[in-house]
GROMACS .gro file of C-alpha atoms in nm:
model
  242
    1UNK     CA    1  -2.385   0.485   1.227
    2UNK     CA    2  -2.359   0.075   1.298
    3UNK     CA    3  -2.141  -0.030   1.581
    4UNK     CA    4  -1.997  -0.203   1.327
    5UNK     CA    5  -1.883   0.083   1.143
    6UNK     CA    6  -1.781   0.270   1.487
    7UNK     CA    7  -1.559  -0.004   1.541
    8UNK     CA    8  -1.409  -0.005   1.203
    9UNK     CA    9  -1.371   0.352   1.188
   10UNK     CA   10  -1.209   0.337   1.546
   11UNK     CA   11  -0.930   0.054   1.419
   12UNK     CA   12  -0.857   0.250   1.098
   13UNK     CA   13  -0.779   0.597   1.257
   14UNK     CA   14  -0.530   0.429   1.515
   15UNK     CA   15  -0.398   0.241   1.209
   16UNK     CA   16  -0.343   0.583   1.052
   17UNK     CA   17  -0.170   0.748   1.339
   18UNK     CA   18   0.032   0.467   1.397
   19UNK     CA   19   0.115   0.401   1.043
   20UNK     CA   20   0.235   0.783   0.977
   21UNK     CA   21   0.431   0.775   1.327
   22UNK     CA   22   0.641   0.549   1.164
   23UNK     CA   23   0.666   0.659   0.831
   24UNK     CA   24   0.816   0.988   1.028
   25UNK     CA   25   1.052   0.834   1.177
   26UNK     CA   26   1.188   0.511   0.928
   27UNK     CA   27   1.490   0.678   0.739
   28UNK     CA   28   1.423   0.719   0.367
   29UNK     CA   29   1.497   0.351   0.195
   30UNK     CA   30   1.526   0.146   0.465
   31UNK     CA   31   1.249  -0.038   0.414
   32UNK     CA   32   1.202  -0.308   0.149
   33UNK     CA   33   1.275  -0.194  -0.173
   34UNK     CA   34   1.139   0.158  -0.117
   35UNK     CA   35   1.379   0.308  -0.323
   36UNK     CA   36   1.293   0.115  -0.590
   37UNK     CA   37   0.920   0.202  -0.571
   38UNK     CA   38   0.991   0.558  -0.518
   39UNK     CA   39   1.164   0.540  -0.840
   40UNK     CA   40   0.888   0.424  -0.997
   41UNK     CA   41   0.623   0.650  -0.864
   42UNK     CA   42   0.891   0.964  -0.978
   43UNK     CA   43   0.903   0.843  -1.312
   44UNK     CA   44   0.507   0.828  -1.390
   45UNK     CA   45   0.500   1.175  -1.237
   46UNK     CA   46   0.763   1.312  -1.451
   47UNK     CA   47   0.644   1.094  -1.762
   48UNK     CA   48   0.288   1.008  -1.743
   49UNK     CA   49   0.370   0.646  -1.866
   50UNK     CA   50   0.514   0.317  -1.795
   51UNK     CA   51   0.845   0.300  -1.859
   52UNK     CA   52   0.976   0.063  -2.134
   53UNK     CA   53   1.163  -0.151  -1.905
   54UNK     CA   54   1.372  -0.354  -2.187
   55UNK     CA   55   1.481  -0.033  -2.357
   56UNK     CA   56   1.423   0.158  -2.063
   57UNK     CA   57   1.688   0.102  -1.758
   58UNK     CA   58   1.645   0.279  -1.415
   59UNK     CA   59   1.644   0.243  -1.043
   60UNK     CA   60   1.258   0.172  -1.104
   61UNK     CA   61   1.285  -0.124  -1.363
   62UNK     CA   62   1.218  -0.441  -1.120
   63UNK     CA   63   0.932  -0.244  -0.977
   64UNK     CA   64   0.784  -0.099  -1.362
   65UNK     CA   65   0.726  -0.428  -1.445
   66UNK     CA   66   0.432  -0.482  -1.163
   67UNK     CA   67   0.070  -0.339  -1.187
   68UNK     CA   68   0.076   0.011  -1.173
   69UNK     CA   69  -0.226   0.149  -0.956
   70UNK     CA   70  -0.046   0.217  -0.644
   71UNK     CA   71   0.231   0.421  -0.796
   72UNK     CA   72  -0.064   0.595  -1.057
   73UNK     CA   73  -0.229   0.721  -0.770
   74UNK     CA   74   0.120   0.816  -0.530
   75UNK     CA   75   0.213   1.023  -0.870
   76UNK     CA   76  -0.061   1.209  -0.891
   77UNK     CA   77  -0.030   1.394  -0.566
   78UNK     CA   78   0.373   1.432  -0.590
   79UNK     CA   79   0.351   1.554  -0.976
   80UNK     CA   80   0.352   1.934  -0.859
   81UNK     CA   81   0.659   1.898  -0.728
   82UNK     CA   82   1.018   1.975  -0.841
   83UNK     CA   83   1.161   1.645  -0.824
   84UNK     CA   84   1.488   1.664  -0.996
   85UNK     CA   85   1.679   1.722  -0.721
   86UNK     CA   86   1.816   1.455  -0.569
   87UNK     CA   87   2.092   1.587  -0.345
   88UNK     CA   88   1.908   1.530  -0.051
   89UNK     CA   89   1.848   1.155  -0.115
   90UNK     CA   90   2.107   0.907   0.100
   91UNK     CA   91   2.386   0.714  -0.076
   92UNK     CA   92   2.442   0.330  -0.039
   93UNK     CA   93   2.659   0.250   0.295
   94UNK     CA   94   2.899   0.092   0.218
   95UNK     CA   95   2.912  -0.038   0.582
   96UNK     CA   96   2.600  -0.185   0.541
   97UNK     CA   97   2.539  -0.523   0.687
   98UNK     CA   98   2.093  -0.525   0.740
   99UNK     CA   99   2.103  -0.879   0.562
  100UNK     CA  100   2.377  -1.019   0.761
  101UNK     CA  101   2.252  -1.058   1.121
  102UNK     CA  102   2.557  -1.149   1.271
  103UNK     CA  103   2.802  -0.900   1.071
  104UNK     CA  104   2.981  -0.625   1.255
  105UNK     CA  105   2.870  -0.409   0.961
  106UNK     CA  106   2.564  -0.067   0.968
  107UNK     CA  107   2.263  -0.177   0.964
  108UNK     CA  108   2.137   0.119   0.774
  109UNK     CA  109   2.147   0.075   0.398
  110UNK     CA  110   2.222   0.429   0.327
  111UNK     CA  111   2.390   0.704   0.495
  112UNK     CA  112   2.155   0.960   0.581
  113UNK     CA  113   2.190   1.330   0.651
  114UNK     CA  114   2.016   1.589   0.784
  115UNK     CA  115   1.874   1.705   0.458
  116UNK     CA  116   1.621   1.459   0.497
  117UNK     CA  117   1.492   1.569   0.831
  118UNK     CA  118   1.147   1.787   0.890
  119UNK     CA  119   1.031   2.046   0.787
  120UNK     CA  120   1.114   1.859   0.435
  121UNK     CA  121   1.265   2.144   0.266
  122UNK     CA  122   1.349   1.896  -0.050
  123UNK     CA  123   1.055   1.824  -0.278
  124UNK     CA  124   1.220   1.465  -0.317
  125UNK     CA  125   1.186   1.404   0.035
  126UNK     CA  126   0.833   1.533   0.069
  127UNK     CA  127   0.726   1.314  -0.230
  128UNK     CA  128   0.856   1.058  -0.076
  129UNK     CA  129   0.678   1.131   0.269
  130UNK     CA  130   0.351   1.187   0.086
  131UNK     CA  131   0.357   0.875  -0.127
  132UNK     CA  132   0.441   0.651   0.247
  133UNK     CA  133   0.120   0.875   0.386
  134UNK     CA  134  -0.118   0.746   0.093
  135UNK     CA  135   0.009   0.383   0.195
  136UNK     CA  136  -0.097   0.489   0.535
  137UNK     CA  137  -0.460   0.583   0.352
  138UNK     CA  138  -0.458   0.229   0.139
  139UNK     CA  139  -0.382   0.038   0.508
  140UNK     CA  140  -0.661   0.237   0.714
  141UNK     CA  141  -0.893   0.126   0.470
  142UNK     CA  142  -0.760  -0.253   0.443
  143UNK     CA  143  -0.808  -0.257   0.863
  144UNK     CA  144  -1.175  -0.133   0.790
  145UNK     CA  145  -1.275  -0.398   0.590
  146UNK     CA  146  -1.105  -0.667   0.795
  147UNK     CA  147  -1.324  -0.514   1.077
  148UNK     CA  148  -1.641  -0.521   0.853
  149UNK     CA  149  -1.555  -0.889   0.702
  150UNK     CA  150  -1.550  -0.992   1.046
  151UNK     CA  151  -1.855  -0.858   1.202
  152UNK     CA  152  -2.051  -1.050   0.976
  153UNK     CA  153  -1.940  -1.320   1.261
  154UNK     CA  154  -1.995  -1.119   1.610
  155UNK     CA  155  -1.868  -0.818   1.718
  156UNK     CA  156  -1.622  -1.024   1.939
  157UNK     CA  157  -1.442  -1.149   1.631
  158UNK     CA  158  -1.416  -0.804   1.452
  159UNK     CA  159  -1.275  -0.686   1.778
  160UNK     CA  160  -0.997  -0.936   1.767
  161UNK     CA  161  -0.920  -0.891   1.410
  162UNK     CA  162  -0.936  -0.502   1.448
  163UNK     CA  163  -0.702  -0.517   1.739
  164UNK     CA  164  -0.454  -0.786   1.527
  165UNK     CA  165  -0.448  -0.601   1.171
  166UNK     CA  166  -0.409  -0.290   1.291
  167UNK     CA  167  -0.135  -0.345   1.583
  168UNK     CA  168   0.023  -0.595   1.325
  169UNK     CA  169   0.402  -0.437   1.351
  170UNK     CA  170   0.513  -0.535   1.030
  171UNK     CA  171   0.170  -0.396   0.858
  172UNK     CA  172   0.186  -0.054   1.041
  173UNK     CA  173   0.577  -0.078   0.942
  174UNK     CA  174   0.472  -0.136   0.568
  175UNK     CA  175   0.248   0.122   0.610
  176UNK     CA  176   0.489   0.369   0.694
  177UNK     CA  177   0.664   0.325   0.343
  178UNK     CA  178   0.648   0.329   0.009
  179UNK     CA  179   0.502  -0.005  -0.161
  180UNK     CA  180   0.249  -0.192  -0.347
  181UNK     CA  181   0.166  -0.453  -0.086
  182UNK     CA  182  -0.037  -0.257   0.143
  183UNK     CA  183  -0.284  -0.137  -0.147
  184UNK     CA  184  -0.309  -0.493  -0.259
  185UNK     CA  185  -0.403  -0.621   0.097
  186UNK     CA  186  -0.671  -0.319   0.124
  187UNK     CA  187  -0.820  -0.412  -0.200
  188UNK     CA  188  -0.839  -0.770  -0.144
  189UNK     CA  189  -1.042  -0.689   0.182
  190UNK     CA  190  -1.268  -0.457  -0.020
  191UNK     CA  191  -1.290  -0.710  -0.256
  192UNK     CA  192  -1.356  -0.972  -0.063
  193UNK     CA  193  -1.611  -0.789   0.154
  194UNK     CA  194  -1.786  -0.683  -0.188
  195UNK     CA  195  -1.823  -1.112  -0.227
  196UNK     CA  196  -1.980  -1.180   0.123
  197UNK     CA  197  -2.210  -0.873   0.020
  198UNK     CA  198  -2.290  -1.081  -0.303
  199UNK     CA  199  -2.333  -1.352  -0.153
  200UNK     CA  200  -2.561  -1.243   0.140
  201UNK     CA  201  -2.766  -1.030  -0.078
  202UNK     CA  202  -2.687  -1.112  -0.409
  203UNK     CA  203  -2.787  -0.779  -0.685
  204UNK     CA  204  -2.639  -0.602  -0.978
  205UNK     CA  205  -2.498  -0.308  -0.775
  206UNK     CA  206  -2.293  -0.558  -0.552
  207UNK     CA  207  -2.186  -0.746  -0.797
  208UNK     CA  208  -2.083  -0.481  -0.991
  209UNK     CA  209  -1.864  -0.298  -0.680
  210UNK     CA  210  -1.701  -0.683  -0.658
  211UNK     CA  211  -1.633  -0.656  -0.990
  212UNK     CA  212  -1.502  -0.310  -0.969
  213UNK     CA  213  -1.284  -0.398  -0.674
  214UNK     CA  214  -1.142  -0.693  -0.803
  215UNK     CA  215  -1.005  -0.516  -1.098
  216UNK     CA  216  -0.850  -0.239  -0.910
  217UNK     CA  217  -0.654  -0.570  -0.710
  218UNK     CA  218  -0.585  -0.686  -1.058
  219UNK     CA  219  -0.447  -0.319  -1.144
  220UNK     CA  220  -0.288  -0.311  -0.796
  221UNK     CA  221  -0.038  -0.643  -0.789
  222UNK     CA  222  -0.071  -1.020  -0.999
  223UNK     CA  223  -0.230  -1.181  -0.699
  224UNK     CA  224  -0.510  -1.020  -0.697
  225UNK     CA  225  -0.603  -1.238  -0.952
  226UNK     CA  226  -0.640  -1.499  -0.672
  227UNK     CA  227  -1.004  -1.317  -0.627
  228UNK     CA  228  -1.083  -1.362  -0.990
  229UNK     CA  229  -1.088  -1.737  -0.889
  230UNK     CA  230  -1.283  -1.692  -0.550
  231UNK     CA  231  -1.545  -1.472  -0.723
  232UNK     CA  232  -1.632  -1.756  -0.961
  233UNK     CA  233  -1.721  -2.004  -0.701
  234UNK     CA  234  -1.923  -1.769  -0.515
  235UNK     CA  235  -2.122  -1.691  -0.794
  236UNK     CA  236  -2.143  -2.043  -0.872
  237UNK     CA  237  -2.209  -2.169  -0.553
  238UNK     CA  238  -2.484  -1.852  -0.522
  239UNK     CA  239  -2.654  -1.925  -0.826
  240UNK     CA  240  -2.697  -2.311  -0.706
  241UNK     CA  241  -2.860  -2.221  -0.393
  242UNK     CA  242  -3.080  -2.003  -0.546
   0.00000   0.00000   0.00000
């Protein structure tokens, strides 16, 4: 194995560890939108579709209307599970104050009980624990690739980005819940290491895991079309030099 790969193994384990230690201990919701994506993921698992969001109306329906990969693949491992009972989720505090930093008010958006604790007796609350562990997963991988992308540079450089992505607090807090943006930022960097690939060594089979890649970001969030753009003027630019 490369140092290179070492090194980006190394960075995406402690992103892992770090990224579940606080996906253990963030109280369900309280991070940005989660209940909304949780809804979401439920909703495939129960349905196997996406939901008609005009005719359709639920907890999930600003979130139903982004690119569904993320929640496809969170759905999949929770669809086992009993998940229509909802007791143990917390209700809106009514106290709450989280966007008001100089109310008097909770800053917890819900009021949380011990229903929600470990051992996860709930199958709501373990879905929700497993889907925040697969964004764990999606951010390991985007640390990788930052590690790989910038290698191709000097070892020094992947070092420093290694060290910065994956101690990046409000990543390894992002990765801790349950959301879309970490999966988009992992397969932008898979994407985007596919490209320097291509454009190092340009082939069919690179090209054609760029290609794949780049979909899945398409499949994953909107601006992952961004790379649709990028991938056209490094082809371009490739084909020029050639």
């Amino acid at each position: 194995m490369s140092t290179q790969a070492k090194l980006a193994g190394l960075f995406a384990g402690l992103y892992l560890v770090g990224a579940t230690i606080y996906g253990i201990i963030v109280p369900i919701f309280e991070g940005p939108d989660e209940r909304e994506h949780i809804a979401f993921v439920i909703f495939i698992a129960e349905n196997w579709r996406i939901p008609n969001v005009v005719e359709e109306y639920g907890v999930y329906s600003s979130q139903a209307t982004h690119a569904p990969l993320y929640y496809l693949v969170a759905a999949s491992f929770v669809q086992s599970l009993d998940l229509s009972d909802t007791s143990a989720l917390p209700l809106n505090n009514p106290q709450a104050a989280a966007l008001d930093l100089d109310g008097l008010g909770n800053r917890n958006g819900y009021v949380h009980t011990p229903l929600e604790a470990w051992p996860y007796q709930y199958s709501i609350v373990r879905a929700i624990h497993i889907a925040r562990f697969i964004s764990a997963i999606f951010g390991a991988v985007a640390v990788a690739a930052t590690v790989l992308l910038a290698a191709r540079y000097s070892l020094r450089v992947a070092l420093f980005a290694g060290l910065f992505v994956a101690a990046l607090p409000q990543f390894l807090f992002l990765g801790g819940l349950v959301n879309n943006e970490v999966p988009i930022a992992t397969m932008s960097g898979v994407g985007l290491l596919m490209l320097m690939r291509y454009w190092e060594r340009p082939g069919w089979r690179v090209a054609l895991l760029a290609g794949l890649f780049i979909g899945l970001a398409l499949l994953t969030k909107i601006g992952g079309a961004g790379l649709l753009l990028l991938a056209a003027i490094v082809v371009s630019l490739r084909r020029r030099g050639e």
